[in-house]
Tab-separated table of C-alpha atoms in Angstrom:
chain	number	residue	atom	x	y	z
A	1	MET	CA	103.587	153.069	39.092
A	2	SER	CA	104.863	150.737	41.787
A	3	ALA	CA	102.644	149.056	44.427
A	4	PRO	CA	102.485	150.751	47.816
A	5	ARG	CA	104.381	149.233	50.823
A	6	LEU	CA	102.810	149.135	54.280
A	7	GLY	CA	104.108	148.219	57.709
A	8	LYS	CA	107.189	148.896	59.764
A	9	PRO	CA	110.604	149.376	58.267
A	10	GLY	CA	112.037	146.025	57.353
A	11	GLN	CA	108.618	144.528	56.556
A	12	ASP	CA	108.522	143.882	52.837
A	13	ARG	CA	104.933	142.832	52.482
A	14	VAL	CA	103.862	144.002	49.024
A	15	TYR	CA	100.270	144.236	47.981
A	16	ALA	CA	100.358	143.098	44.397
A	17	PRO	CA	97.644	143.935	41.983
A	18	ASP	CA	96.300	140.369	42.468
A	19	PHE	CA	94.948	141.004	45.974
A	20	LEU	CA	93.272	137.614	46.471
A	21	THR	CA	96.409	135.704	45.565
A	22	GLU	CA	98.479	137.734	48.021
A	23	LEU	CA	95.834	137.292	50.730
A	24	PHE	CA	95.962	133.524	50.492
A	25	ARG	CA	99.758	133.563	50.299
A	26	ASN	CA	100.230	135.727	53.461
A	27	PRO	CA	96.989	135.470	55.477
A	28	LEU	CA	98.551	136.518	58.848
A	29	ASP	CA	98.931	140.164	59.681
A	30	PRO	CA	102.542	141.177	60.471
A	31	GLY	CA	101.467	142.401	63.929
A	32	TYR	CA	100.773	138.860	65.118
A	33	ALA	CA	104.191	137.700	64.020
A	34	ASP	CA	105.801	140.632	65.869
A	35	ALA	CA	103.905	139.772	69.051
A	36	ALA	CA	104.970	136.125	68.873
A	37	ALA	CA	108.588	137.149	68.392
A	38	ARG	CA	108.492	139.475	71.385
A	39	ARG	CA	106.982	136.708	73.550
A	40	ARG	CA	109.723	134.259	72.562
A	41	SER	CA	112.441	136.767	73.329
A	42	ALA	CA	110.875	137.589	76.719
A	43	GLU	CA	110.649	133.908	77.727
A	44	SER	CA	114.247	133.230	76.770
A	45	GLY	CA	115.569	136.212	78.703
A	46	PRO	CA	116.299	136.756	82.429
A	47	ALA	CA	112.646	137.443	83.205
A	48	ARG	CA	111.733	133.806	82.489
A	49	GLY	CA	114.206	132.507	85.041
A	50	TRP	CA	112.907	135.003	87.592
A	51	ARG	CA	109.306	133.812	87.101
A	52	ALA	CA	110.251	130.110	87.098
A	53	TRP	CA	112.284	130.409	90.291
A	54	PRO	CA	109.279	130.561	92.688
A	55	ALA	CA	107.792	127.359	91.202
A	56	ARG	CA	111.057	125.495	91.703
A	57	SER	CA	111.328	126.832	95.228
A	58	VAL	CA	107.838	125.646	96.123
A	59	SER	CA	108.547	122.201	94.691
A	60	LEU	CA	111.791	121.991	96.662
A	61	VAL	CA	110.083	123.051	99.889
A	62	VAL	CA	107.286	120.486	99.390
A	63	VAL	CA	109.789	117.691	98.765
A	64	MET	CA	111.790	118.662	101.850
A	65	LEU	CA	108.614	118.819	103.951
A	66	LEU	CA	107.486	115.372	102.792
A	67	GLY	CA	110.922	113.955	103.544
A	68	PHE	CA	110.829	115.465	107.021
A	69	LEU	CA	107.373	113.987	107.694
A	70	PHE	CA	108.489	110.549	106.519
A	71	ALA	CA	111.558	110.759	108.748
A	72	VAL	CA	109.447	111.729	111.776
A	73	ALA	CA	106.974	108.914	111.091
A	74	TYR	CA	109.795	106.399	110.748
A	75	ARG	CA	111.411	107.487	113.997
A	76	LYS	CA	108.060	107.341	115.768
A	77	THR	CA	107.423	103.831	114.460
A	78	MET	CA	110.855	102.636	115.500
A	79	ALA	CA	110.460	104.250	118.924
A	80	ASP	CA	107.132	102.453	119.499
A	81	GLU	CA	108.409	99.099	118.225
A	82	PRO	CA	109.994	97.999	121.539
A	83	GLY	CA	106.723	98.596	123.351
A	84	ARG	CA	104.742	96.610	120.806
A	85	SER	CA	107.296	93.824	120.836
A	86	GLN	CA	107.182	93.701	124.632
A	87	ALA	CA	103.375	93.594	124.655
A	88	ARG	CA	103.374	90.865	122.008
A	89	SER	CA	105.934	88.847	123.953
A	90	GLY	CA	103.850	89.207	127.100
A	91	LEU	CA	100.730	87.941	125.333
A	92	VAL	CA	102.617	84.999	123.838
A	93	ALA	CA	103.997	84.120	127.270
A	94	GLN	CA	100.514	84.260	128.803
A	95	ILE	CA	99.112	82.030	126.055
A	96	LYS	CA	101.859	79.449	126.508
A	97	ASP	CA	101.402	79.523	130.279
A	98	ARG	CA	97.653	78.944	129.919
A	99	GLU	CA	98.333	76.101	127.496
A	100	ARG	CA	100.653	74.451	130.003
A	101	GLN	CA	98.020	74.847	132.720
A	102	THR	CA	95.390	73.354	130.447
A	103	ASP	CA	97.627	70.379	129.634
A	104	ARG	CA	98.298	69.768	133.330
A	105	LEU	CA	94.603	69.946	134.152
A	106	SER	CA	93.742	67.644	131.258
A	107	THR	CA	96.315	65.108	132.445
A	108	ARG	CA	94.960	65.334	135.985
A	109	ALA	CA	91.399	64.903	134.718
A	110	ASP	CA	92.389	61.755	132.808
A	111	GLN	CA	94.043	60.333	135.909
A	112	LEU	CA	90.964	61.032	138.009
A	113	ARG	CA	88.721	59.530	135.331
A	114	GLU	CA	90.766	56.330	135.340
A	115	GLU	CA	90.646	56.219	139.148
A	116	VAL	CA	86.874	56.626	139.062
A	117	SER	CA	86.629	53.816	136.510
A	118	ARG	CA	88.680	51.486	138.719
A	119	GLN	CA	86.617	52.296	141.788
A	120	ARG	CA	83.397	51.798	139.833
A	121	ASP	CA	84.528	48.454	138.410
A	122	ALA	CA	85.453	47.317	141.898
A	123	ALA	CA	82.023	48.304	143.209
A	124	LEU	CA	80.027	46.739	140.371
A	125	SER	CA	79.723	43.127	139.383
A	126	GLY	CA	81.705	41.778	136.440
A	127	SER	CA	78.841	41.766	133.934
A	128	ALA	CA	77.619	45.223	134.891
A	129	ALA	CA	81.125	46.701	134.657
A	130	ALA	CA	81.681	45.094	131.236
A	131	ARG	CA	78.347	46.425	130.028
A	132	LEU	CA	79.234	49.901	131.229
A	133	ARG	CA	82.648	49.788	129.532
A	134	ASP	CA	81.021	48.778	126.247
A	135	LEU	CA	78.609	51.677	126.519
A	136	GLU	CA	81.450	54.097	127.232
A	137	ALA	CA	83.407	52.840	124.243
A	138	SER	CA	80.435	53.203	121.902
A	139	THR	CA	79.556	56.703	123.133
A	140	GLY	CA	83.161	57.971	123.113
A	141	LEU	CA	83.541	58.311	126.885
A	142	GLY	CA	86.012	55.441	127.141
A	143	ARG	CA	89.440	54.830	125.669
A	144	VAL	CA	89.488	52.253	122.871
A	145	ARG	CA	92.134	50.311	120.949
A	146	GLY	CA	91.997	48.531	117.635
A	147	ASP	CA	92.942	48.476	113.965
A	148	GLY	CA	91.751	51.125	111.587
A	149	VAL	CA	92.747	53.837	109.120
A	150	VAL	CA	94.257	57.316	109.359
A	151	VAL	CA	93.206	60.080	106.948
A	152	ARG	CA	95.764	62.876	106.742
A	153	LEU	CA	94.957	66.370	105.457
A	154	ALA	CA	97.417	69.265	105.243
A	155	ASP	CA	97.464	72.767	103.795
A	156	ALA	CA	99.051	73.333	100.408
A	157	PRO	CA	102.670	74.599	100.500
A	158	ASP	CA	103.204	78.331	100.334
A	159	LYS	CA	104.370	79.296	96.842
A	160	ALA	CA	104.359	83.076	97.274
A	161	ASP	CA	106.866	85.019	95.209
A	162	ALA	CA	109.376	86.788	97.463
A	163	VAL	CA	109.351	89.945	95.312
A	164	THR	CA	105.856	90.334	93.888
A	165	GLY	CA	103.946	88.378	96.539
A	166	ALA	CA	102.055	86.472	93.854
A	167	GLY	CA	100.622	83.157	94.948
A	168	ALA	CA	100.259	84.169	98.603
A	169	GLY	CA	97.550	82.555	100.679
A	170	PRO	CA	97.769	78.821	99.866
A	171	PRO	CA	94.590	76.696	99.908
A	172	ARG	CA	93.850	75.621	103.460
A	173	VAL	CA	91.990	72.708	104.965
A	174	LEU	CA	88.489	73.868	105.875
A	175	TYR	CA	86.377	72.723	108.773
A	176	SER	CA	83.891	71.379	106.234
A	177	ASP	CA	86.640	69.080	104.896
A	178	LEU	CA	87.106	67.562	108.344
A	179	GLN	CA	83.352	67.267	108.753
A	180	GLY	CA	83.026	65.482	105.421
A	181	VAL	CA	85.860	63.061	106.187
A	182	ALA	CA	84.431	62.240	109.625
A	183	ASN	CA	80.929	61.679	108.241
A	184	ALA	CA	82.285	59.480	105.442
A	185	LEU	CA	84.198	57.372	107.987
A	186	TRP	CA	81.066	56.976	110.118
A	187	SER	CA	79.192	55.845	107.010
A	188	ALA	CA	81.993	53.393	106.171
A	189	GLY	CA	81.484	51.640	109.518
A	190	ALA	CA	83.824	53.460	111.908
A	191	GLU	CA	83.248	52.644	115.563
A	192	ALA	CA	85.428	55.420	117.036
A	193	ILE	CA	86.981	58.552	115.482
A	194	ALA	CA	89.449	61.141	116.777
A	195	ILE	CA	90.904	64.251	115.123
A	196	ASN	CA	94.433	65.008	116.314
A	197	GLY	CA	93.666	63.162	119.523
A	198	GLN	CA	90.268	64.828	120.097
A	199	ARG	CA	87.650	62.082	120.360
A	200	LEU	CA	84.365	62.612	118.558
A	201	THR	CA	81.013	61.865	120.137
A	202	SER	CA	77.390	62.329	119.114
A	203	THR	CA	77.508	65.918	120.407
A	204	SER	CA	80.888	66.899	118.936
A	205	THR	CA	81.269	70.019	116.813
A	206	ILE	CA	83.840	70.825	114.140
A	207	ARG	CA	84.048	74.479	113.247
A	208	SER	CA	86.461	77.319	112.603
A	209	ALA	CA	87.062	80.639	114.346
A	210	GLY	CA	89.093	82.852	112.061
A	211	GLU	CA	92.075	80.746	111.011
A	212	ALA	CA	91.799	78.391	114.007
A	213	MET	CA	90.173	74.966	113.694
A	214	LEU	CA	88.113	73.880	116.710
A	215	VAL	CA	87.020	70.373	117.633
A	216	ASP	CA	84.653	70.493	120.581
A	217	PHE	CA	85.893	74.060	121.171
A	218	ARG	CA	89.497	72.849	121.461
A	219	PRO	CA	91.996	74.160	118.900
A	220	VAL	CA	93.742	71.724	116.578
A	221	THR	CA	96.495	72.589	114.099
A	222	GLY	CA	97.548	71.084	110.808
A	223	PRO	CA	98.453	68.657	109.534
A	224	TYR	CA	95.167	67.070	110.556
A	225	GLU	CA	94.980	63.317	111.172
A	226	VAL	CA	91.530	61.751	111.379
A	227	SER	CA	92.016	58.362	113.064
A	228	ALA	CA	89.200	55.816	112.924
A	229	ILE	CA	88.812	52.302	114.368
A	230	GLY	CA	86.508	49.954	112.506
A	231	PRO	CA	86.172	46.814	110.398
A	232	GLY	CA	88.637	45.787	107.703
A	233	SER	CA	86.329	46.943	104.917
A	234	MET	CA	86.202	50.500	106.252
A	235	ARG	CA	89.087	51.816	104.122
A	236	ARG	CA	87.649	50.439	100.882
A	237	LYS	CA	84.222	51.889	101.599
A	238	PHE	CA	85.711	55.244	102.548
A	239	GLU	CA	87.862	55.494	99.414
A	240	ASP	CA	84.797	54.653	97.304
A	241	SER	CA	82.771	57.405	98.970
A	242	ARG	CA	81.858	60.677	97.314
A	243	ASN	CA	83.748	62.714	99.922
A	244	ALA	CA	87.021	60.874	99.277
A	245	ALA	CA	86.646	61.438	95.520
A	246	LEU	CA	85.985	65.140	96.145
A	247	MET	CA	89.044	65.484	98.393
A	248	ARG	CA	91.246	63.765	95.800
A	249	GLU	CA	90.026	66.218	93.171
A	250	VAL	CA	90.640	69.201	95.461
A	251	ALA	CA	94.131	67.925	96.288
A	252	GLN	CA	94.943	67.526	92.596
A	253	LYS	CA	93.789	71.039	91.700
A	254	THR	CA	95.086	73.047	94.662
A	255	GLY	CA	98.063	71.078	95.966
A	256	LEU	CA	96.342	70.331	99.260
A	257	SER	CA	97.638	67.111	100.850
A	258	PHE	CA	95.192	64.191	101.216
A	259	GLY	CA	96.144	60.610	102.016
A	260	VAL	CA	94.705	57.426	103.526
A	261	ARG	CA	96.706	54.668	105.197
A	262	ASP	CA	96.061	51.606	107.330
A	263	SER	CA	97.139	51.635	110.963
A	264	ASP	CA	97.396	48.738	113.354
A	265	ASP	CA	96.711	48.974	117.077
A	266	LEU	CA	95.327	52.509	117.212
A	267	THR	CA	94.578	53.970	120.632
A	268	LEU	CA	91.939	56.686	120.787
A	269	PRO	CA	91.514	58.625	124.042
A	270	ALA	CA	88.245	59.153	125.821
A	271	ALA	CA	86.247	62.305	125.195
A	272	PRO	CA	85.667	64.766	128.038
A	273	GLU	CA	82.578	64.353	130.137
A	274	PRO	CA	79.680	66.002	128.310
A	275	GLN	CA	77.665	68.766	129.889
A	276	LEU	CA	74.128	67.562	129.423
A	277	ARG	CA	71.101	69.783	129.861
A	278	TYR	CA	67.795	68.390	131.012
A	279	ALA	CA	64.324	69.728	130.449
A	280	LYS	CA	62.349	70.548	133.575
A	281	PRO	CA	58.550	70.603	133.843
A	282	SER	CA	56.965	73.984	134.275
A	283	VAL	CA	55.707	74.879	137.744
A	284	SER	CA	51.908	74.689	138.093
A	285	PRO	CA	50.289	77.998	138.996
A	286	SER	CA	49.271	78.313	142.636
A	287	PRO	CA	45.564	78.749	143.459
A	288	SER	CA	44.336	82.298	143.825
A	289	ALA	CA	44.053	83.846	147.277
A	290	SER	CA	40.280	84.217	147.005
A	291	GLY	CA	39.834	80.488	146.640
A	292	VAL	CA	37.739	80.836	143.485
A	293	ARG	CA	38.124	77.899	141.157
A	294	SER	CA	38.019	78.299	137.418
A	295	GLY	CA	35.341	76.283	135.708
A	296	SER	CA	31.966	76.539	134.098
A	297	PRO	CA	29.365	78.388	136.118
A	298	GLY	CA	27.209	76.147	138.198
A	299	SER	CA	29.240	73.018	137.648
A	300	SER	CA	29.611	70.741	140.667
A	301	GLY	CA	32.565	68.733	139.379
A	302	PRO	CA	36.222	69.548	139.919
A	303	ALA	CA	37.436	72.653	138.210
A	304	THR	CA	40.126	72.573	135.458
A	305	THR	CA	43.223	74.636	136.133
A	306	VAL	CA	44.235	76.815	133.186
A	307	SER	CA	47.876	76.474	132.188
A	308	PRO	CA	50.042	79.584	131.813
A	309	SER	CA	50.124	79.147	128.043
A	310	GLY	CA	46.387	79.348	127.841
A	311	GLY	CA	45.741	75.695	126.967
A	312	GLY	CA	44.708	72.819	129.238
A	313	ARG	CA	45.015	69.084	129.078
């Protein structure tokens, strides 16, 4: 007696007497294999292309839309560029015009200052005028000449890669570097100091505003030259200072430029006239309209006026 055959025509799955062996040999039912075959034939036929066509259409439309938006944005940017360039050119022209006006006014102020000095020297006696000139030179309000040193600081060269942009943003001279150099020169015995022609006084400030360096609220640009007039030992003392050693180390590590040289017959200009502020005594309170004086009850001596802060002398 032969074993029975089950399934569709063409399916030769035979259930042998050893049922467990056949089960492990063919564990999948023939229906699953038929379904998988039908799915493969359906995907490879015309129906697959019909279903895939909408996805390709959507992708094509999205790409075309993005390209159109980029084109519109580019045209808009290029159309606005002349206006921005014109506005930028106008601002640059205004800045240069103001700089020229400032230079003319500064030159006129120096001329008037020299005229005032001549008139004052003519009005004063010789000793008084010499004393006044010495005071002006020591306070920075007079032009001075003499031998000294020049400390030069400059930003590191730009080593940015043209393709990747690596190395952009070279180390820059900081306002604290100029402060440290100026303080070290004062400690080394400097009698007069100027940074790029800006004379330092006891009220001078060195600070930064963004990328601009300000000395007494006047912009200075690199390279920065700190000129100092002083005794012959000033350079040796400065180079032995802690600040000079720190700047040499920074220059070695970052590429920042730092150098010291002697200079004969330096001329440092006078600093602008300072705007001094004076303290004023507080106004004493006026007596009350009733004429009553503050004091202890029954006292016959003069009354003590109470100050506005609540305390008396």
